[in-house]
mmCIF file of C-alpha atoms in Angstrom:
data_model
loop_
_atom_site.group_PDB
_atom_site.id
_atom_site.type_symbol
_atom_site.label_atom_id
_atom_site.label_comp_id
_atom_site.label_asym_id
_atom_site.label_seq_id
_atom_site.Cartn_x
_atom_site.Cartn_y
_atom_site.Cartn_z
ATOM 1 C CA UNK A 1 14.522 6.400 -0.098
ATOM 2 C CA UNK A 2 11.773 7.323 2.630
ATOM 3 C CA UNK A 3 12.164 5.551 6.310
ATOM 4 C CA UNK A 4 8.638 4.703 7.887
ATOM 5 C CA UNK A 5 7.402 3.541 11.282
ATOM 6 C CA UNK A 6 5.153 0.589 11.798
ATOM 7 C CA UNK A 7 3.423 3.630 13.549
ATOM 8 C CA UNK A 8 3.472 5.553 10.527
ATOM 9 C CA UNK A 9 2.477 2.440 8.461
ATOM 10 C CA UNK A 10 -1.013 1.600 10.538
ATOM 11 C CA UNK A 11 -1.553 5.165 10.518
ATOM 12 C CA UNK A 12 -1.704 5.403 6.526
ATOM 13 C CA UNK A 13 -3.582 2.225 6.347
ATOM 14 C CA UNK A 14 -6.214 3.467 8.937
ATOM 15 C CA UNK A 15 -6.157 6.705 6.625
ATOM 16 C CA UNK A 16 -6.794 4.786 3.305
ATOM 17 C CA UNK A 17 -8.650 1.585 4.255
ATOM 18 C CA UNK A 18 -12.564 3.456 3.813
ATOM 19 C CA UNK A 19 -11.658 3.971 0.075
ATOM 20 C CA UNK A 20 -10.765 0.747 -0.644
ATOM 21 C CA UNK A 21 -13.438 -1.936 -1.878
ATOM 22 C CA UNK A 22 -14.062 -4.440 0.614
ATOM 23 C CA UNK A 23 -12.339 -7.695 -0.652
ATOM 24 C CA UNK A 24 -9.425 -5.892 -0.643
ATOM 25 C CA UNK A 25 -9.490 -4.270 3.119
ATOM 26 C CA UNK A 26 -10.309 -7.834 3.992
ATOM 27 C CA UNK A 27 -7.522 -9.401 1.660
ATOM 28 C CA UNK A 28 -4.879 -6.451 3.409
ATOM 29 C CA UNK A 29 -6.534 -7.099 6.921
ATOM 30 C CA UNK A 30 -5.160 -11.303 6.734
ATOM 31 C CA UNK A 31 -2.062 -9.982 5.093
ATOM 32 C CA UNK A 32 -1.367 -7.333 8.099
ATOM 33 C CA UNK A 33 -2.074 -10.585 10.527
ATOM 34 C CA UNK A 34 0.254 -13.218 9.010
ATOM 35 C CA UNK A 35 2.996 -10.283 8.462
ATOM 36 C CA UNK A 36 2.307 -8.870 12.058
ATOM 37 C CA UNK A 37 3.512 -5.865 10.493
ATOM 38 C CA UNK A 38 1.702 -2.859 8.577
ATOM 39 C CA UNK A 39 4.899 -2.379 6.888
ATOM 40 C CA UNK A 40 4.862 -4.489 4.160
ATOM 41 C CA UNK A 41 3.011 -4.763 0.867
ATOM 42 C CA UNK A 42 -0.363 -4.111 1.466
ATOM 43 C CA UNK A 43 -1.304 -7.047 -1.876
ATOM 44 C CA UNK A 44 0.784 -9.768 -1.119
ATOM 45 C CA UNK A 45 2.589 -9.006 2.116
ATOM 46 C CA UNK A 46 6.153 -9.232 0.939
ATOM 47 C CA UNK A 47 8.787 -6.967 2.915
ATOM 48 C CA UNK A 48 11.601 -6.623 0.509
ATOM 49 C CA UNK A 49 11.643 -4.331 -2.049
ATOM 50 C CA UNK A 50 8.761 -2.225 -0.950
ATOM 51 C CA UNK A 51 7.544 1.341 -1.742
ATOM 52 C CA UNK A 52 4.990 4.143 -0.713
ATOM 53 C CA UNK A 53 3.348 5.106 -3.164
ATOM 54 C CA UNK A 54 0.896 8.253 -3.308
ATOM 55 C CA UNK A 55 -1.540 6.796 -6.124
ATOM 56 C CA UNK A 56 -4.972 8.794 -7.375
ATOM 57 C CA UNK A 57 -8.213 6.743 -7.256
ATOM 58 C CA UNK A 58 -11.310 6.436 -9.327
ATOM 59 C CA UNK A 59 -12.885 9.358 -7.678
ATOM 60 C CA UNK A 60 -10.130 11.987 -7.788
ATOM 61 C CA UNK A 61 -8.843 11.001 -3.984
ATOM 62 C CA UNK A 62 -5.186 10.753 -3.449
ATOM 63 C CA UNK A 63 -3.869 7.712 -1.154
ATOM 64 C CA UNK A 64 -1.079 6.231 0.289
ATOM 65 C CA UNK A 65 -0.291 2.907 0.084
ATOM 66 C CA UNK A 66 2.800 0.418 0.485
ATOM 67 C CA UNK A 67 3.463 -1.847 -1.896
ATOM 68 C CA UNK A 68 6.345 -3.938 -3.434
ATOM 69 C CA UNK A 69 8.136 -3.440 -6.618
ATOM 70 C CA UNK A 70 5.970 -6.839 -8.628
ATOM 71 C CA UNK A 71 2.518 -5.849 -6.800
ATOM 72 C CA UNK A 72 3.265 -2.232 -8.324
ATOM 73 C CA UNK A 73 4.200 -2.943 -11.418
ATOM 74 C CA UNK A 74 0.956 -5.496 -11.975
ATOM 75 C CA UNK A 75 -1.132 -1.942 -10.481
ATOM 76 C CA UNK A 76 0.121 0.147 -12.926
ATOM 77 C CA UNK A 77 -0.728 -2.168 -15.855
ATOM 78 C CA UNK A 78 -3.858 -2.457 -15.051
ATOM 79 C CA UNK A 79 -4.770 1.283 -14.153
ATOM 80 C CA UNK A 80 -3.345 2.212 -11.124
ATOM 81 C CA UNK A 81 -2.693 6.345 -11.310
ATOM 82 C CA UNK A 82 0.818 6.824 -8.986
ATOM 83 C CA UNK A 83 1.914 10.535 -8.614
ATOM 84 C CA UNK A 84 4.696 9.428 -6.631
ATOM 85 C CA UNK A 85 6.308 6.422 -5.496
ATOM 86 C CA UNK A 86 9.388 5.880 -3.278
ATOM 87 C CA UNK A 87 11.387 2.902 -1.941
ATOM 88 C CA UNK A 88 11.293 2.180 1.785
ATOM 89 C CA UNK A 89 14.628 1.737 3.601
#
């Protein structure tokens, strides 16, 4: 299990958000406001069950990203690369 700030949450999102396509830093953005929180799943906004995950992208880039357990399954399936991926107390 990792621990993360809300800090350290808007500070990976800040870090990732340029590499992401634009529906989806739009789709995170309304997500972020209705949570009021960076810390929770950056798909669907759920804050149980949730894990950062170090992923690698289309272009060779590694990211971090938060999501929860379903949203990271339903990734995987459909191509998402995760190197690493651990639950958040």
């Amino acid at each position: 299990m990792v621990k993360i700030s809300e800090i350290d949450a808007k500070s990976m999102w800040d870090n990732t958000k340029q590499d992401l396509p634009a529906h989806q830093r739009i789709l995170s953005e309304i997500v972020f406001s209705n949570a009021g929180s960076h810390k929770v799943c950056w798909i669907c906004g759920n804050e149980k069950d949730i894990f950062l995950i170090s992923s690698v992208m289309d272009n060779g880039k590694q990211m971090q990203a938060i999501l929860c357990e379903n949203c990271l399954m339903i990734q995987e399936n459909t191509g998402l690369r995760v190197v690493e991926s651990e639950k958040i107390e």
